[in-house]
Coordinates of C-alpha atoms in Angstrom, one line a residue:
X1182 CA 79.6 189.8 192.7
X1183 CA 79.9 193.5 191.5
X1184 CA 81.9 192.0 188.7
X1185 CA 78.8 189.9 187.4
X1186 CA 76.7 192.3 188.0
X1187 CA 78.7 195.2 185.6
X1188 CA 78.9 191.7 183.2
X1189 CA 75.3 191.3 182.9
X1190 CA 74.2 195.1 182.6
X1191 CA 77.0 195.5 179.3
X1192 CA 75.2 192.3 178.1
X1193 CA 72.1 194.0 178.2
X1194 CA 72.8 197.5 176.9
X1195 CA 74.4 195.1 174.0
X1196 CA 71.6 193.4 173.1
X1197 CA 69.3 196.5 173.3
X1198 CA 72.0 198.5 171.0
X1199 CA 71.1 195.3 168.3
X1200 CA 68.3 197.8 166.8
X1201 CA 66.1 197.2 163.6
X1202 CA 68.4 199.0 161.1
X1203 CA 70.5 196.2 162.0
X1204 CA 68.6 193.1 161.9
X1205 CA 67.1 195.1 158.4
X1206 CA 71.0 195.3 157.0
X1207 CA 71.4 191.5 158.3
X1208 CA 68.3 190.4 156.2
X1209 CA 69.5 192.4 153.1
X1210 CA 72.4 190.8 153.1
X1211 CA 71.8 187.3 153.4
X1212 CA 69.4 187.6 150.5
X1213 CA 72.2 189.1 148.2
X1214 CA 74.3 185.9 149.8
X1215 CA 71.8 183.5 148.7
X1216 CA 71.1 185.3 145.1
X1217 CA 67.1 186.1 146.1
X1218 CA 64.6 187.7 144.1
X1219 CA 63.5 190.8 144.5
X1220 CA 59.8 189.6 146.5
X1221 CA 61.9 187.3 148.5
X1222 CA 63.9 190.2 150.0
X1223 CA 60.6 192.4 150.6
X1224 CA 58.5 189.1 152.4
X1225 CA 60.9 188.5 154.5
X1226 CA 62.0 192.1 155.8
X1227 CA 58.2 192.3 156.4
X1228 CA 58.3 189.3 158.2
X1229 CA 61.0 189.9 160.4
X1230 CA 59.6 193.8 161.0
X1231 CA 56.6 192.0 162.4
X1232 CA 58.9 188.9 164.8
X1233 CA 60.9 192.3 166.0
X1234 CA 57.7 194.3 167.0
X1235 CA 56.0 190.9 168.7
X1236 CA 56.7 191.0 172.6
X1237 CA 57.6 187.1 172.4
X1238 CA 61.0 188.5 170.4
X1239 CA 61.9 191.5 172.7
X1240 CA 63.9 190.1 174.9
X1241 CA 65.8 187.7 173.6
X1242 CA 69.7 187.3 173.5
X1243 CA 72.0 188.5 170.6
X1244 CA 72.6 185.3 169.4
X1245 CA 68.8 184.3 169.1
X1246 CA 68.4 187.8 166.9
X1247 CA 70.9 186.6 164.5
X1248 CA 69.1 183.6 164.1
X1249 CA 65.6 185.7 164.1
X1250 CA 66.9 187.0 160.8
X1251 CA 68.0 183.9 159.3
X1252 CA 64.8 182.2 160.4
X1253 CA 62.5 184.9 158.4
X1254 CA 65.1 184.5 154.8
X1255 CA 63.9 180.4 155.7
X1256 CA 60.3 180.6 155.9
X1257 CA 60.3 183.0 152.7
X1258 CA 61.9 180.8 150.6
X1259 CA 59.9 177.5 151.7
X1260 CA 56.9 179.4 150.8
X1261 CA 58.1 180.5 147.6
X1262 CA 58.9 176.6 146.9
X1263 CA 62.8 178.1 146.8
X1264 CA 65.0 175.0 147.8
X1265 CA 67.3 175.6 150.7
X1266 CA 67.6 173.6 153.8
X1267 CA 68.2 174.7 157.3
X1268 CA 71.6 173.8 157.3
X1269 CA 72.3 176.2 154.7
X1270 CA 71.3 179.0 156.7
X1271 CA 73.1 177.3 159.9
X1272 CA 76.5 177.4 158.2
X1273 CA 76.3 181.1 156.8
X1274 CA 74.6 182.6 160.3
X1275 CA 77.2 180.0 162.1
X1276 CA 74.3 179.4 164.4
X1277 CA 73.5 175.6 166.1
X1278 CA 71.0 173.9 164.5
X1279 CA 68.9 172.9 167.5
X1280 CA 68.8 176.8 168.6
X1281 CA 68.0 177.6 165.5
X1282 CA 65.0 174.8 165.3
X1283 CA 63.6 176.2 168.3
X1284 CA 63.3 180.0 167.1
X1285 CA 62.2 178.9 164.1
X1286 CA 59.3 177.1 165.6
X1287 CA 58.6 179.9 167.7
X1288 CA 58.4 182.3 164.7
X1289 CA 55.9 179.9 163.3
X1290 CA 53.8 179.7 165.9
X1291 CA 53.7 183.5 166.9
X1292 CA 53.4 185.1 163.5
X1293 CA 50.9 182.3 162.3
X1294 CA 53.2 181.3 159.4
X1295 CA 51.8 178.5 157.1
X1296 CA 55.0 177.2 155.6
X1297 CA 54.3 174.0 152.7
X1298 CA 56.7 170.9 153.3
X1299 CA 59.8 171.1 150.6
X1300 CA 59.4 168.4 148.3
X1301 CA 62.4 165.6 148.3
X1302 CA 63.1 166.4 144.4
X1303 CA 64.3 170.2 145.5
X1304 CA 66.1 169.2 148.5
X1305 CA 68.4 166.8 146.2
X1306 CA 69.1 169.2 144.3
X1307 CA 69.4 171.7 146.4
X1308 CA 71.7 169.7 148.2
X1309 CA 74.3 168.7 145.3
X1310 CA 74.8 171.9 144.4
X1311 CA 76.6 172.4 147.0
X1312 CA 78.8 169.1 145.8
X1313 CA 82.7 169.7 144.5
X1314 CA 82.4 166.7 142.3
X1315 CA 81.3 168.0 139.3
X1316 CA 84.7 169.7 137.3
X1317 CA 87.8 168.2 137.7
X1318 CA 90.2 170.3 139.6
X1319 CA 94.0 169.7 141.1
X1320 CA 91.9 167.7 144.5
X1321 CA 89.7 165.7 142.3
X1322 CA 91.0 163.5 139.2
X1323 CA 88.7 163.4 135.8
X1324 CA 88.0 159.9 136.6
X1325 CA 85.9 160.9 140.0
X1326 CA 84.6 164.2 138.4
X1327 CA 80.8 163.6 137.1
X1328 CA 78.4 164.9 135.3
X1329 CA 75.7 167.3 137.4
X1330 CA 72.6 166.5 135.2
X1331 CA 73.3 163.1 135.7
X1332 CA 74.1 162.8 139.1
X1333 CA 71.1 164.6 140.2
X1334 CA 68.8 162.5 137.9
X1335 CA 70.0 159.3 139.3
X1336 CA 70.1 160.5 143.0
X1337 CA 66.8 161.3 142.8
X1338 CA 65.7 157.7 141.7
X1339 CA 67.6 156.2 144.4
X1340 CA 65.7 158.7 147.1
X1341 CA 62.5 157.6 145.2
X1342 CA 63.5 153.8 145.6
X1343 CA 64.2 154.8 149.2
X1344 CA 60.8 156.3 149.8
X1345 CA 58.8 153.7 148.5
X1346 CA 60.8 150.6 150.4
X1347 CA 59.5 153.5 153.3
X1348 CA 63.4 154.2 154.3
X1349 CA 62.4 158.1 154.0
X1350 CA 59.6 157.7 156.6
X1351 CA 60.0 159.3 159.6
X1352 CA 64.3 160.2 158.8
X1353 CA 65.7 163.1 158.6
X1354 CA 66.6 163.5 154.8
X1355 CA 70.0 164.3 154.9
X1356 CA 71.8 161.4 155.4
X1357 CA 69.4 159.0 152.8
X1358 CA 70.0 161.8 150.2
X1359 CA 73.8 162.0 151.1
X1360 CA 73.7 157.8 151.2
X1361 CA 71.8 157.9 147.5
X1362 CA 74.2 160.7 146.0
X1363 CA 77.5 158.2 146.7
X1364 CA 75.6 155.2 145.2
X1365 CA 74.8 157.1 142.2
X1366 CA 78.2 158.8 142.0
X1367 CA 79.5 155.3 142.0
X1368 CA 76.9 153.3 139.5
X1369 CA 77.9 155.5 136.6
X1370 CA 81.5 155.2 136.4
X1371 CA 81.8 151.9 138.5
X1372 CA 85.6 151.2 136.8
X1373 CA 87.8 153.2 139.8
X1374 CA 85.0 154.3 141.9
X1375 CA 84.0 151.2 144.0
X1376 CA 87.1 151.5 145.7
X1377 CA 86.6 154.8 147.2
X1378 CA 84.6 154.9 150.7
X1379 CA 81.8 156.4 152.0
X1380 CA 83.9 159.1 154.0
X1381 CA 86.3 159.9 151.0
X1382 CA 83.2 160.3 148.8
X1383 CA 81.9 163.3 151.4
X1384 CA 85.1 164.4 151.6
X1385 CA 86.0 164.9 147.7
X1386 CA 82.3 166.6 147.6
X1387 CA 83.3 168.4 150.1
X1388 CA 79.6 168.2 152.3
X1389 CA 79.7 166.3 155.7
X1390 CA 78.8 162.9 156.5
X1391 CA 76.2 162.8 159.2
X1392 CA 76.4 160.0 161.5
X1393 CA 73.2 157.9 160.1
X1394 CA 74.2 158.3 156.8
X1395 CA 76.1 155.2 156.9
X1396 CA 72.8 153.1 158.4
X1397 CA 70.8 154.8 155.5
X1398 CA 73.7 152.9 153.2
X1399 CA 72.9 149.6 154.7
X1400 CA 69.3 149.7 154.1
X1401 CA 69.3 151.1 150.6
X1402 CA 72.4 148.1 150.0
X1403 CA 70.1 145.4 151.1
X1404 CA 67.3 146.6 149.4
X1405 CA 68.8 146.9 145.8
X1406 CA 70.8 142.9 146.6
X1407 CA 67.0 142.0 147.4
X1408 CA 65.9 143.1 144.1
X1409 CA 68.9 141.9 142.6
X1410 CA 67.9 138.3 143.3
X1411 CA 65.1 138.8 141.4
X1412 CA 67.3 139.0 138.5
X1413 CA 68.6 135.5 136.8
X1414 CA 72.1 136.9 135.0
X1415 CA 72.7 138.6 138.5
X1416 CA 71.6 136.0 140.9
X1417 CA 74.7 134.4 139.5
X1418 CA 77.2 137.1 140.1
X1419 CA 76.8 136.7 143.9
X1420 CA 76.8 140.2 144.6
X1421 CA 77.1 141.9 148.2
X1422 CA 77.3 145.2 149.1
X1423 CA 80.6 146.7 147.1
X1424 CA 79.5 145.5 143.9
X1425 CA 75.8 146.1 143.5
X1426 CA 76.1 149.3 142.7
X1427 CA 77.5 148.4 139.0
X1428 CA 74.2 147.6 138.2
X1429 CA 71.9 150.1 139.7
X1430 CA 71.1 151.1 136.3
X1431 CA 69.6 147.6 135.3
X1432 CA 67.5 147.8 138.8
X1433 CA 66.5 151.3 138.9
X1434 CA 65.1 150.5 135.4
X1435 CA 62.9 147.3 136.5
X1436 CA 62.6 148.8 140.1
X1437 CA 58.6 148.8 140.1
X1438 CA 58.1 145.1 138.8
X1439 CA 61.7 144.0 140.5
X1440 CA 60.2 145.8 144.3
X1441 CA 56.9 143.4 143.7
X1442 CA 58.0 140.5 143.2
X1443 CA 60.6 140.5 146.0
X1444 CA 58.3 141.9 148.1
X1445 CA 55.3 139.8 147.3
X1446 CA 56.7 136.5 148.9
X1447 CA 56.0 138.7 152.5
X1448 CA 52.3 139.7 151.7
X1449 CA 50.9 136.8 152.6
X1450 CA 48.8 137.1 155.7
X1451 CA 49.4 133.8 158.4
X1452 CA 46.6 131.8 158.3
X1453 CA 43.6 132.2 160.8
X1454 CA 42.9 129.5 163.3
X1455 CA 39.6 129.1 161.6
X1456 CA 40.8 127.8 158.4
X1457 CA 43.6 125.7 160.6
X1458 CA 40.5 124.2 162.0
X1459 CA 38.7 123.6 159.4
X1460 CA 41.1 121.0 157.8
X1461 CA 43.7 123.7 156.0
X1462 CA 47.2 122.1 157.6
X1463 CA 47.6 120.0 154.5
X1464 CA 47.5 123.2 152.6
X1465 CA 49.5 124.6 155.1
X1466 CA 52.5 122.4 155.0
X1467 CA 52.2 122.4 150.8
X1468 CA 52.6 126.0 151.2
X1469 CA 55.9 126.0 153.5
X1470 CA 57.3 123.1 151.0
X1471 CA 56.8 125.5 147.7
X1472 CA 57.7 128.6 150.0
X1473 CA 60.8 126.8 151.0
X1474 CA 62.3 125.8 147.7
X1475 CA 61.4 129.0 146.0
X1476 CA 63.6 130.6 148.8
X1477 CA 66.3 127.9 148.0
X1478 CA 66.2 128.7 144.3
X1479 CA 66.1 132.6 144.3
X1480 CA 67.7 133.6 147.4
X1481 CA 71.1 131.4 146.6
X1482 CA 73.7 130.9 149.7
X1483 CA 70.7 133.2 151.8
X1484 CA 68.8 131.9 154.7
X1485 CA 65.3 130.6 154.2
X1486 CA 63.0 133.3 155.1
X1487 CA 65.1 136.4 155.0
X1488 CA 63.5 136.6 151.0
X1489 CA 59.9 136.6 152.7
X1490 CA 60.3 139.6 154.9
X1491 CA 57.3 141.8 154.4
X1492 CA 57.5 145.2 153.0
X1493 CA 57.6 147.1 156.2
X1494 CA 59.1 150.3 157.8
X1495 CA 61.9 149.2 159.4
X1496 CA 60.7 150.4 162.9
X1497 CA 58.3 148.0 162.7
X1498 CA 60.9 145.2 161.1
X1499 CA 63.4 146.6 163.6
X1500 CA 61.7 147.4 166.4
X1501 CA 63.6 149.0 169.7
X1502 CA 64.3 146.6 172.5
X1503 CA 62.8 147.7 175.4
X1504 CA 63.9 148.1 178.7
X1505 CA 63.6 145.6 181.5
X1506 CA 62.6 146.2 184.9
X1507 CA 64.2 144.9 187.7
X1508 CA 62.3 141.9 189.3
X1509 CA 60.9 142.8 192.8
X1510 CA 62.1 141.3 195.6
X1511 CA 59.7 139.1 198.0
X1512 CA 59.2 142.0 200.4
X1513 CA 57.7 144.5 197.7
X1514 CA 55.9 141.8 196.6
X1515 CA 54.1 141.8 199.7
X1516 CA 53.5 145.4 199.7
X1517 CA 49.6 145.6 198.5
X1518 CA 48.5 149.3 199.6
X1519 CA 45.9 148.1 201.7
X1520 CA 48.3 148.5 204.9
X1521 CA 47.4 150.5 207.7
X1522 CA 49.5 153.5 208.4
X1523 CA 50.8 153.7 212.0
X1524 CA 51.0 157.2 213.7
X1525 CA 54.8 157.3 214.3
X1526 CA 54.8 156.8 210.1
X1527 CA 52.3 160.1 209.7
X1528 CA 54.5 162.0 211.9
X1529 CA 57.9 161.7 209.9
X1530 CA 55.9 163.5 206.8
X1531 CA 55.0 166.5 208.6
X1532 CA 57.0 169.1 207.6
X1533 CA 55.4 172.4 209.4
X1534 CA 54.2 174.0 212.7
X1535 CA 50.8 174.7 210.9
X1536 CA 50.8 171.4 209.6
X1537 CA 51.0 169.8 213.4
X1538 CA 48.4 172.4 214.8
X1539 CA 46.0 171.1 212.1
X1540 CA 46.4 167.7 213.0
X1541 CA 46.2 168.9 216.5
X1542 CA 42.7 170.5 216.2
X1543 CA 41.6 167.3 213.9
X1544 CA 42.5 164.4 216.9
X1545 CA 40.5 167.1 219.5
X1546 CA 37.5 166.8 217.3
X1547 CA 37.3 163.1 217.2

């Protein structure tokens, strides 16, 4: 007991010993780490001189003051349109990203900090800079080394095909971007490349792989064999999902007319039972016919219907199964609410003396 006590009591005269000059020094730093202007360093010592003055921020742990500091370099360079992500600052401070989340909100809300959204052009390229891939070295051959303009040029036209087939909406951006970056690494030198995987690719850029980066992969496959079908000289080819990406170029290219018109088939809105009533299931049935052999010719060996999916978010497409509940038995069937409660049933939820006095007095007055 005296043990934990002595613990707790050096924690604290830690923590207090963690003064400004410190968390100043710690700001400083982490500027010169990330190559800051000048302004950038002054805005966010003033901001953390403020977080470290607010009661909220007094009494927090160690750990949460390093963070404190890393959180005030963040919302500087968001505000200053500088592209950096969170997990940037996670991986210098070596602080968890969910504790680091959380203080960051709170700074937001107790300072009154208006920090703009980062744009997804910046965060890709903010993110492959961070990539190995682009200078050939001893771990990566001159056949897998590319080009860093032209990585970053296609990745970003993948992301953009990605947001407007709504895959960004709603997803952390991370694993599309990290899902777009290995198509495009792949569609510009396809000769060598389609052969490597998803989790060599990460691992020869030398960034992580997050776990729904490979579901991000499968959506943006299926949505560039979709548009692929739209094409004659590739509807042909028979592609699936290792070889469409030798031709991401020739999509990318034709994406806005190739996105309508493999899209447009799912616009249609079902008819109303007015117009069924009104004599329309001729029209109807013509409609399925011509519906069904345009599927038959442009979809090749796929299933009728999967070309007339609508243009959807896929939580909508894709929506979570829900949870049954257990079917009641006969008895709780019969339970209505309307029963009368007996006075041996009152008893058992009395808990207190001054409970059964009241209940005493109440009976006396009746």
């Amino acid at each position: 007991m005296l043990r934990s006590v002595l613990k707790k009591v050096f924690v604290q005269i830690v923590e207090a010993s963690w003064c400004f000059p410190t968390g100043i020094k710690r700001v400083q730093d982490l500027c010169k780490v990330l190559h800051l202007p000048a302004v950038f360093e002054d805005t966010a010592l003033s901001y953390f001189q403020r977080a470290i003055e607010h009661p909220s921020f007094h009494l927090v742990s160690l750990e949460k003051k390093e963070i404190l500091v890393g959180c005030c370099v963040f919302v500087t360079c968001r505000q200053h349109n500088w592209p950096l992500t969170m997990g940037t600052i996670c991986s210098l401070l070596y602080a968890d990203k969910e504790l680091f989340a959380s203080v960051y909100l709170s700074v937001l809300k107790e300072l009154e900090l208006d920090v703009p959204a980062l744009s997804l052009t910046d965060l890709v390229k903010t993110h492959l800079n961070s990539f190995k891939l682009f200078q050939s070295s001893a771990s990566i051959p001159a056949k897998l080394a590319e080009d860093k303009e032209k990585m970053v040029a296609r990745t970003i036209q993948i992301v953009e095909l990605a947001s407007e087939t709504w895959l960004v909406t709603g997803r952390h951006p991370i694993p599309i971007i990290t899902a777009a970056a290995y198509l495009a690494w792949q569609s510009l030198q396809p000769v060598g490349r389609l052969t490597c995987t998803f989790p060599r690719f990460c691992k020869l850029a030398g960034t992580d792989l997050p776990p729904p980066a490979h579901l991000r992969l499968k959506e943006l496959n299926e949505v560039l064999l979709r548009m692929a079908s739209q094409l004659a000289w590739l509807r042909v080819l028979n592609l699936d999902k290792k070889t469409v990406a030798k031709h991401i170029g020739d999509l990318l290219q034709h994406r806005h007319l190739l996105l309508k018109s493999s899209f447009s088939s799912g616009d249609m809105e079902d008819p109303s039972p007015t117009a069924v009533d009104n004599g329309s299931e001729r029209s109807l049935q013509v409609a399925g016919c011509s519906a069904q052999a345009e599927g038959c010719h442009a979809g090749g060996k796929q299933k009728h219907g999967r070309g007339q999916r609508p243009l959807l978010p896929p939580c909508l497409i894709n929506p979570r199964k829900r949870l049954r509940t257990a079917a009641l038995s006969p008895s709780e069937q019969a339970i209505t609410g309307d029963e009368a409660i007996s006075d041996s049933e009152i008893e058992q939820y009395l808990r207190s003396q001054e409970e059964v006095q009241k209940l005493s007095r109440a009976q006396a007055w009746h």
